[in-house]
Amino acid sequence: MSSTSPAPASLADLVSPPADSAMRRSDFVFGCGTSSYQIEGAVHDDGRLESIWDRFSKTPGKVLRGETGDVACDHYHRLEEDLDIIQRLGVDAYRFSIAWPRVMDEAGRPNARGIDFYKRLLDGLGQRGIRAFVTLYHWDLPQHLEDRGGWLNRETAWRFADYADLMSRQLAGHGDVAAWTTHNEPWCAAYLGYGDGHHAPGLKSTRWAAQAMHHLLLGHGLALPALRANAPQAQHGIVVNMAPGYADSDTAADRDAAYLFETFQNRWALDPLLKGEYPAALWRYWKGSEPLVLDGDMDIIRRPIDYLGINFYSRAVLRSTGPDTVDWVRRDGVERTTMDWEVYPQGMQDLFEALKAEYANLPPIYVTENGMSSADEVQAGTVDDVQRQSYIKRHFAACSRAMHNGVDVRGYFIWSLMDNFEWAFGYERRFGLVHVDFETQKRTLKRSALAYADFLRERAAG
């Protein structure tokens, strides 16, 4: 909003979807999300084991300014305060992840002290009338499993299934778990972790990335039967990060570059999950990187899911630089976030409608992450994050248009509840609805959070 923009009729108008949007239905789920390593801290408390991010973040040169998640938002010790903030927002649901190293020992036995934290979290949500969307894996693999090969080791997929079975049994009867998610963004875990080394464990090989992805997806499929048996009342699915690709020009070569990008970014995960096969074009892009796939693997991976979570942030513009090669184009003069990602809400509508056209068996969609980083500061006790307010409103509108055109979207989670440890960028990039002073741990609701809460109150009032 510029200084000459008219004042909104209410604070809610800063972020709310259009008046005729299907997002305003009473059964549409609005929420916010976090992940364990990004907020919990307490990395040595109550028997928690080392994770790959503990090891990676302490490796010189891997994280901006050498920052770690040792303390993060100290959520482990500030649970009640944070639950009250979630309640103040008025969201229908809260999406969070379990720290695998916190709940099991090296022999796979339950760690009761760590599990108790998640029982208290779920009970606290339930007491406040907030549903839970529980993610099992948001990248913090126990280091002892990485020492045996991590996601390059097929055995890790089976250990993940054991972990899923344990947690869905241990947490039964606590709170209102509306959905279990196996993995958050397997693309990031596989490619950023094993392909380009930007994330833990920091390995660099496209062949390793392809094999890691296969074992991540295999673990997802192996976990589903236990999750369904232990939590039959919940939905069960997976969360993928996706971005539409646009050709830099209308040449056949640039259109093919956009197709190759979408194959790498989107179809690499979705085709195995929904079609039971890897896209052939991926091996044009990554020659000689095909993973080892055993008989029956793809049938396990393509087991039916109840929903597909999609994390959407931006788009990519592509040009061809030769046969089967792609170059990302950085356009000047466009709005960007402090992550240097272009703000392009229309990409959400385009992506969702393209998925509906491409996959006849596309499950219902939840927007499980959407948000932006900005250089937020507390001034006179407030944080007026103008760009985030506009970002949310425009993406709500894009989602609404896709729903109007027949895409089955059931819910929308803003990323994130609070500023936190943003992986390789440390604490510099702020995505939160709630500002966190990492020196004092003081939480301050930004104006986007206040507007979101006002919209949700107005919606609840009918």
Coordinates of C-alpha atoms in Angstrom, one line a residue:
M1 CA 0.0 0.0 0.0
S2 CA 1.3 3.5 -0.9
S3 CA 0.9 6.5 1.3
T4 CA -2.0 7.6 -0.9
S5 CA -3.9 4.4 -0.7
P6 CA -7.4 4.7 0.9
A7 CA -7.6 3.4 4.4
P8 CA -9.2 0.0 4.7
A9 CA -12.8 -0.3 6.0
S10 CA -11.4 -2.6 8.7
L11 CA -8.1 -4.2 9.6
A12 CA -9.4 -7.4 8.2
D13 CA -9.6 -5.9 4.7
L14 CA -5.8 -5.7 4.6
V15 CA -5.6 -9.4 4.1
S16 CA -9.0 -10.9 3.5
P17 CA -10.0 -12.8 0.3
P18 CA -12.6 -11.4 -2.1
A19 CA -16.2 -11.1 -0.8
D20 CA -17.4 -13.9 -3.1
S21 CA -14.5 -16.2 -2.4
A22 CA -15.1 -19.9 -1.6
M23 CA -12.4 -19.5 1.0
R24 CA -15.0 -17.8 3.1
R25 CA -16.9 -21.1 3.6
S26 CA -17.3 -22.2 7.2
D27 CA -15.6 -25.5 6.4
F28 CA -12.5 -24.0 4.8
V29 CA -9.5 -24.4 7.1
F30 CA -7.3 -21.4 7.9
G31 CA -4.1 -21.9 9.8
C32 CA -0.4 -21.1 10.2
G33 CA 2.6 -23.3 10.5
T34 CA 6.1 -24.0 11.9
S35 CA 8.7 -26.7 12.0
S36 CA 10.6 -28.3 14.9
Y37 CA 14.2 -27.4 14.2
Q38 CA 13.2 -23.8 13.2
I39 CA 11.5 -22.9 16.5
E40 CA 12.0 -25.5 19.3
G41 CA 15.6 -25.0 20.5
A42 CA 16.4 -27.1 23.5
V43 CA 18.6 -29.3 21.4
H44 CA 20.1 -31.1 24.4
D45 CA 17.0 -31.3 26.6
D46 CA 15.2 -34.4 27.7
G47 CA 17.2 -37.0 25.8
R48 CA 17.0 -35.4 22.3
L49 CA 19.6 -36.8 20.0
E50 CA 21.7 -34.9 17.5
S51 CA 20.1 -34.1 14.1
I52 CA 21.7 -33.5 10.8
W53 CA 20.9 -29.8 11.2
D54 CA 22.7 -29.7 14.5
R55 CA 25.8 -31.0 12.8
F56 CA 25.4 -29.0 9.6
S57 CA 24.7 -25.7 11.3
K58 CA 27.8 -26.0 13.4
T59 CA 30.0 -26.7 10.3
P60 CA 31.8 -23.4 9.4
G61 CA 30.5 -21.7 6.3
K62 CA 27.2 -23.6 6.1
V63 CA 24.8 -21.1 7.8
L64 CA 24.9 -17.3 7.6
R65 CA 26.9 -15.8 10.5
G66 CA 27.4 -19.3 11.9
E67 CA 23.9 -19.3 13.5
T68 CA 22.3 -22.5 14.7
G69 CA 18.9 -23.8 16.0
D70 CA 20.3 -24.4 19.5
V71 CA 17.9 -21.9 21.0
A72 CA 15.8 -20.7 18.0
C73 CA 12.5 -19.4 19.4
D74 CA 12.9 -21.4 22.6
H75 CA 9.4 -22.8 21.8
Y76 CA 10.2 -25.9 23.8
H77 CA 10.3 -23.8 27.0
R78 CA 7.6 -21.3 25.9
L79 CA 4.9 -23.6 24.8
E80 CA 2.0 -22.1 26.7
E81 CA 2.8 -18.6 25.6
D82 CA 3.0 -19.7 22.0
L83 CA -0.3 -21.7 22.3
D84 CA -2.0 -18.5 23.6
I85 CA -0.6 -16.6 20.6
I86 CA -2.0 -19.2 18.2
Q87 CA -5.4 -19.0 20.0
R88 CA -5.3 -15.2 19.7
L89 CA -4.9 -15.5 15.9
G90 CA -8.2 -17.4 15.8
V91 CA -6.9 -20.0 13.3
D92 CA -8.8 -23.2 12.7
A93 CA -5.6 -25.3 12.6
Y94 CA -1.9 -25.3 13.4
R95 CA 0.6 -27.1 11.4
F96 CA 3.8 -28.3 13.1
S97 CA 6.4 -31.0 12.8
I98 CA 7.8 -33.5 15.3
A99 CA 11.5 -33.7 15.8
W100 CA 12.4 -37.3 15.1
P101 CA 15.6 -37.1 17.2
R102 CA 13.5 -36.0 20.2
V103 CA 11.2 -38.9 20.4
M104 CA 13.3 -42.1 19.8
D105 CA 16.7 -43.4 20.9
E106 CA 19.2 -44.9 18.6
A107 CA 17.7 -48.4 19.1
G108 CA 14.3 -47.1 18.0
R109 CA 12.8 -47.1 21.5
P110 CA 10.4 -44.3 22.5
N111 CA 11.8 -41.4 24.5
A112 CA 8.9 -40.6 26.8
R113 CA 10.2 -37.2 27.9
G114 CA 10.4 -36.0 24.3
I115 CA 7.1 -37.5 23.3
D116 CA 5.5 -35.8 26.3
F117 CA 6.2 -32.4 24.8
Y118 CA 4.1 -33.2 21.7
K119 CA 1.4 -34.7 23.9
R120 CA 1.3 -31.3 25.8
L121 CA 1.3 -29.4 22.5
L122 CA -1.6 -31.4 21.1
D123 CA -3.6 -31.3 24.4
G124 CA -3.0 -27.5 24.5
L125 CA -4.3 -27.1 21.0
G126 CA -7.3 -29.3 21.7
Q127 CA -8.2 -27.3 24.8
R128 CA -8.2 -24.2 22.7
G129 CA -10.3 -25.7 19.9
I130 CA -7.5 -25.8 17.4
R131 CA -7.0 -28.8 15.1
A132 CA -3.5 -30.1 14.5
F133 CA -1.8 -30.9 11.1
V134 CA 1.1 -33.0 12.2
T135 CA 4.2 -33.4 10.0
L136 CA 6.5 -36.3 10.7
Y137 CA 9.6 -35.2 8.8
H138 CA 10.6 -31.6 8.3
W139 CA 14.3 -32.3 7.5
D140 CA 15.8 -33.0 11.0
L141 CA 17.0 -36.5 10.4
P142 CA 18.7 -38.2 13.4
Q143 CA 22.4 -37.9 12.8
H144 CA 23.0 -41.5 13.7
L145 CA 20.9 -42.5 10.7
E146 CA 22.8 -40.1 8.5
D147 CA 26.0 -41.7 9.7
R148 CA 24.7 -45.0 8.2
G149 CA 23.9 -43.3 4.9
G150 CA 20.8 -41.2 5.6
W151 CA 18.3 -41.1 2.8
L152 CA 20.9 -42.8 0.5
N153 CA 20.4 -45.9 2.6
R154 CA 17.2 -47.8 1.7
E155 CA 17.0 -48.9 5.4
T156 CA 16.1 -45.3 6.4
A157 CA 12.8 -45.6 4.6
W158 CA 11.9 -48.5 6.9
R159 CA 13.1 -46.7 10.0
F160 CA 10.9 -43.8 9.0
A161 CA 7.9 -46.2 8.8
D162 CA 8.7 -47.4 12.3
Y163 CA 8.9 -43.8 13.5
A164 CA 5.5 -43.0 11.9
D165 CA 4.0 -46.0 13.5
L166 CA 5.3 -45.1 16.9
M167 CA 4.2 -41.5 16.9
S168 CA 0.7 -42.2 15.6
R169 CA 0.3 -44.7 18.4
Q170 CA 1.9 -42.6 21.1
L171 CA -0.1 -39.5 20.3
A172 CA -3.5 -41.2 19.8
G173 CA -6.1 -39.6 22.0
H174 CA -4.2 -36.3 22.4
G175 CA -5.8 -33.2 20.9
D176 CA -7.6 -33.2 17.6
V177 CA -5.2 -34.4 14.9
A178 CA -7.0 -33.6 11.6
A179 CA -4.1 -34.7 9.4
W180 CA -0.9 -36.6 9.3
T181 CA 1.8 -35.5 6.9
T182 CA 4.7 -37.9 6.1
H183 CA 7.2 -35.5 4.6
N184 CA 7.5 -31.8 4.1
E185 CA 9.1 -30.9 0.8
P186 CA 10.9 -34.1 -0.2
W187 CA 12.3 -32.1 -3.1
C188 CA 14.3 -29.9 -0.7
A189 CA 15.4 -32.8 1.5
A190 CA 16.6 -34.6 -1.6
Y191 CA 18.0 -31.9 -3.8
L192 CA 19.2 -29.2 -1.4
G193 CA 20.5 -31.9 1.0
Y194 CA 22.1 -34.4 -1.4
G195 CA 22.2 -32.6 -4.7
D196 CA 23.6 -29.1 -4.3
G197 CA 24.7 -29.2 -0.6
H198 CA 22.9 -26.0 0.4
H199 CA 21.1 -27.9 3.2
A200 CA 22.0 -30.7 5.6
P201 CA 23.7 -33.1 5.2
G202 CA 25.5 -31.0 2.6
L203 CA 26.2 -33.6 -0.1
K204 CA 26.5 -32.7 -3.8
S205 CA 25.5 -35.3 -6.5
T206 CA 22.5 -35.4 -8.8
R207 CA 22.6 -39.2 -8.6
W208 CA 22.5 -39.0 -4.8
A209 CA 19.7 -36.5 -4.9
A210 CA 17.6 -38.9 -7.2
Q211 CA 18.3 -41.9 -4.9
A212 CA 17.5 -39.8 -1.7
M213 CA 14.2 -38.7 -3.3
H214 CA 13.3 -42.3 -4.1
H215 CA 13.9 -43.4 -0.5
L216 CA 12.0 -40.4 0.9
L217 CA 9.0 -41.3 -1.2
L218 CA 9.4 -45.0 -0.4
G219 CA 9.3 -44.1 3.3
H220 CA 6.2 -42.1 2.7
G221 CA 4.4 -45.1 1.1
L222 CA 5.7 -47.5 3.8
A223 CA 4.4 -45.3 6.6
L224 CA 0.8 -44.9 5.2
P225 CA -0.6 -48.3 6.4
A226 CA 0.4 -47.7 10.0
L227 CA -0.8 -44.1 10.0
R228 CA -4.2 -45.2 8.7
A229 CA -4.5 -48.0 11.2
N230 CA -3.4 -45.9 14.2
A231 CA -5.3 -42.7 13.2
P232 CA -8.3 -43.8 11.1
Q233 CA -10.2 -40.6 11.8
A234 CA -7.4 -38.4 10.3
Q235 CA -6.5 -37.5 6.8
H236 CA -3.1 -38.7 5.5
G237 CA -0.9 -37.1 2.9
I238 CA 2.3 -35.4 1.9
V239 CA 3.5 -31.9 1.4
V240 CA 5.4 -30.8 -1.7
N241 CA 6.9 -27.5 -2.7
M242 CA 6.0 -26.4 -6.2
A243 CA 6.5 -23.5 -8.6
P244 CA 5.2 -22.9 -12.1
G245 CA 7.8 -22.3 -14.9
Y246 CA 7.3 -19.7 -17.6
A247 CA 9.2 -19.6 -20.9
D248 CA 11.3 -16.4 -21.3
S249 CA 10.2 -16.2 -24.9
D250 CA 7.7 -18.1 -27.1
T251 CA 10.4 -20.2 -28.8
A252 CA 10.1 -24.0 -28.8
A253 CA 13.5 -24.2 -26.9
D254 CA 12.4 -21.8 -24.1
R255 CA 9.0 -23.6 -23.8
D256 CA 10.9 -26.9 -23.4
A257 CA 13.2 -25.3 -20.8
A258 CA 10.1 -24.3 -18.8
Y259 CA 8.8 -27.9 -19.2
L260 CA 12.1 -29.3 -18.0
F261 CA 12.1 -27.0 -15.0
E262 CA 8.6 -28.1 -14.0
T263 CA 9.6 -31.7 -14.4
F264 CA 12.5 -31.2 -12.0
Q265 CA 10.6 -29.0 -9.6
N266 CA 7.1 -30.5 -9.6
R267 CA 6.8 -33.8 -11.5
W268 CA 9.8 -35.4 -9.9
A269 CA 7.7 -35.8 -6.7
L270 CA 4.2 -35.8 -8.1
D271 CA 4.5 -38.3 -10.9
P272 CA 5.7 -41.1 -8.6
L273 CA 3.0 -40.3 -6.0
L274 CA 0.1 -40.0 -8.5
K275 CA 1.2 -41.9 -11.5
G276 CA 3.6 -44.5 -10.1
E277 CA 6.5 -43.6 -12.3
Y278 CA 9.3 -41.0 -12.6
P279 CA 9.0 -38.5 -15.5
A280 CA 11.2 -39.5 -18.4
A281 CA 12.1 -35.9 -19.1
L282 CA 13.9 -35.8 -15.7
W283 CA 16.6 -38.0 -17.1
R284 CA 17.1 -35.8 -20.1
Y285 CA 17.8 -33.0 -17.6
W286 CA 19.9 -35.3 -15.3
K287 CA 21.5 -37.8 -17.6
G288 CA 22.7 -40.9 -15.8
S289 CA 21.1 -40.1 -12.5
E290 CA 18.3 -42.6 -12.4
P291 CA 17.9 -44.2 -8.9
L292 CA 17.9 -47.8 -8.1
V293 CA 14.2 -48.8 -8.0
L294 CA 13.3 -52.3 -6.8
D295 CA 10.2 -54.3 -7.9
G296 CA 7.2 -53.2 -6.1
D297 CA 8.6 -49.8 -5.0
M298 CA 6.4 -47.7 -7.2
D299 CA 3.2 -49.5 -6.0
I300 CA 4.2 -48.6 -2.4
I301 CA 5.0 -45.0 -3.3
R302 CA 1.7 -44.4 -5.2
R303 CA -0.6 -45.6 -2.4
P304 CA -3.6 -43.3 -2.3
I305 CA -3.4 -40.2 -0.2
D306 CA -6.3 -38.1 1.2
Y307 CA -4.8 -34.7 0.5
L308 CA -1.9 -33.1 -1.2
G309 CA -0.2 -30.2 0.7
I310 CA 1.4 -27.6 -1.6
N311 CA 3.9 -25.0 -0.5
F312 CA 3.9 -22.1 -2.9
Y313 CA 6.1 -19.0 -2.8
S314 CA 7.1 -17.8 -6.3
R315 CA 7.6 -18.7 -9.9
A316 CA 10.5 -19.3 -12.3
V317 CA 11.2 -17.8 -15.7
L318 CA 13.4 -20.1 -17.9
R319 CA 15.4 -19.9 -21.1
S320 CA 17.2 -22.6 -23.0
T321 CA 21.0 -22.5 -23.1
G322 CA 21.3 -25.7 -25.3
P323 CA 19.7 -29.1 -25.7
D324 CA 18.2 -30.3 -22.3
T325 CA 19.8 -27.3 -20.4
V326 CA 18.0 -24.6 -18.5
D327 CA 18.9 -21.1 -17.3
W328 CA 16.9 -19.2 -14.7
V329 CA 16.1 -15.7 -15.8
R330 CA 16.1 -12.9 -13.1
R331 CA 13.8 -10.2 -14.3
D332 CA 14.4 -6.6 -13.2
G333 CA 11.8 -4.2 -12.0
V334 CA 9.6 -6.7 -10.3
E335 CA 8.5 -6.9 -6.7
R336 CA 10.7 -9.2 -4.6
T337 CA 11.0 -10.4 -1.0
T338 CA 14.2 -10.4 1.1
M339 CA 14.7 -14.0 -0.1
D340 CA 15.1 -12.4 -3.5
W341 CA 12.0 -14.3 -4.7
E342 CA 9.7 -12.6 -7.1
V343 CA 6.2 -11.9 -5.8
Y344 CA 3.9 -13.4 -8.5
P345 CA 0.5 -14.4 -7.0
Q346 CA -0.9 -15.3 -10.5
G347 CA 1.5 -18.2 -10.4
M348 CA -0.5 -19.9 -7.7
Q349 CA -3.7 -19.9 -9.8
D350 CA -1.8 -21.0 -12.9
L351 CA -0.1 -23.9 -11.0
F352 CA -3.3 -25.2 -9.4
E353 CA -5.2 -25.1 -12.6
A354 CA -2.4 -26.8 -14.5
L355 CA -2.2 -29.6 -11.8
K356 CA -6.0 -30.2 -12.1
A357 CA -5.6 -30.5 -15.9
E358 CA -2.5 -32.8 -15.7
Y359 CA -3.5 -35.2 -12.9
A360 CA -6.9 -36.8 -13.2
N361 CA -6.5 -38.3 -9.7
L362 CA -5.3 -35.1 -8.0
P363 CA -6.4 -35.2 -4.4
P364 CA -7.9 -32.3 -2.5
I365 CA -5.3 -29.5 -2.0
Y366 CA -4.3 -27.7 1.1
V367 CA -2.0 -24.7 0.7
T368 CA 0.3 -25.8 3.5
E369 CA 2.8 -22.9 3.2
N370 CA 2.5 -19.5 1.6
G371 CA 4.2 -16.4 2.9
M372 CA 7.1 -14.1 2.5
S373 CA 10.3 -12.8 4.3
S374 CA 10.7 -9.1 4.9
A375 CA 13.0 -6.9 7.0
D376 CA 10.6 -6.4 9.8
E377 CA 11.4 -4.1 12.8
V378 CA 9.5 -3.2 15.9
Q379 CA 8.8 0.5 16.0
A380 CA 6.9 2.1 18.9
G381 CA 5.7 -1.4 19.8
T382 CA 4.3 -2.3 16.4
V383 CA 5.4 -4.0 13.2
D384 CA 3.6 -2.6 10.2
D385 CA 4.6 -5.3 7.6
V386 CA 2.9 -3.6 4.6
Q387 CA 4.3 -5.9 2.0
R388 CA 3.3 -9.0 3.8
Q389 CA -0.3 -7.8 4.2
S390 CA -0.6 -7.1 0.5
Y391 CA 1.2 -10.4 -0.3
I392 CA -1.4 -12.4 1.7
K393 CA -4.4 -10.6 0.2
R394 CA -3.2 -11.1 -3.4
H395 CA -2.4 -14.8 -2.8
F396 CA -5.8 -15.3 -1.2
A397 CA -7.3 -13.8 -4.3
A398 CA -5.3 -16.1 -6.6
C399 CA -6.4 -19.1 -4.6
S400 CA -10.0 -17.9 -4.8
R401 CA -9.8 -17.7 -8.6
A402 CA -8.5 -21.2 -8.9
M403 CA -11.2 -22.5 -6.6
H404 CA -13.8 -20.6 -8.8
N405 CA -12.4 -22.5 -11.8
G406 CA -12.9 -25.9 -10.2
V407 CA -9.7 -26.6 -8.2
D408 CA -10.6 -28.4 -4.9
V409 CA -8.7 -26.4 -2.3
R410 CA -9.7 -27.2 1.3
G411 CA -7.4 -25.0 3.5
Y412 CA -4.7 -22.4 3.6
F413 CA -1.8 -22.2 6.1
I414 CA 0.3 -19.0 6.2
W415 CA 4.0 -19.5 6.7
S416 CA 4.9 -18.9 9.4
L417 CA 3.5 -18.4 12.8
M418 CA 6.7 -16.6 14.0
D419 CA 10.1 -15.5 12.8
N420 CA 12.5 -18.4 13.2
F421 CA 15.7 -20.1 12.1
E422 CA 15.5 -19.9 8.3
W423 CA 17.9 -22.8 7.5
A424 CA 21.1 -21.7 5.7
F425 CA 20.0 -18.1 6.1
G426 CA 20.0 -18.2 9.9
Y427 CA 17.9 -15.6 11.6
E428 CA 18.2 -12.9 9.0
R429 CA 15.1 -13.7 6.9
R430 CA 11.8 -13.1 8.8
F431 CA 8.7 -15.0 7.6
G432 CA 6.6 -14.7 10.7
L433 CA 3.2 -13.3 11.4
V434 CA 4.7 -12.7 14.8
H435 CA 8.0 -10.9 15.3
V436 CA 10.6 -12.5 17.5
D437 CA 13.4 -10.6 19.2
F438 CA 15.9 -13.4 19.3
E439 CA 17.9 -11.7 22.1
T440 CA 14.9 -11.4 24.5
Q441 CA 12.5 -13.9 22.9
K442 CA 9.8 -11.2 23.1
R443 CA 6.9 -11.9 20.7
T444 CA 5.1 -9.0 18.9
L445 CA 2.2 -9.6 16.6
K446 CA 2.8 -7.9 13.3
R447 CA 0.0 -5.9 11.7
S448 CA -0.5 -8.8 9.2
A449 CA -1.2 -11.1 12.2
L450 CA -3.7 -8.6 13.7
A451 CA -5.4 -8.3 10.3
Y452 CA -5.5 -12.1 9.8
A453 CA -7.1 -12.4 13.3
D454 CA -9.7 -9.8 12.5
F455 CA -10.6 -11.5 9.3
L456 CA -11.0 -14.8 11.1
R457 CA -13.1 -13.2 13.8
E458 CA -15.4 -11.6 11.2
R459 CA -15.7 -14.9 9.3
A460 CA -16.6 -16.8 12.5
A461 CA -19.2 -14.2 13.3
G462 CA -20.9 -14.9 9.9

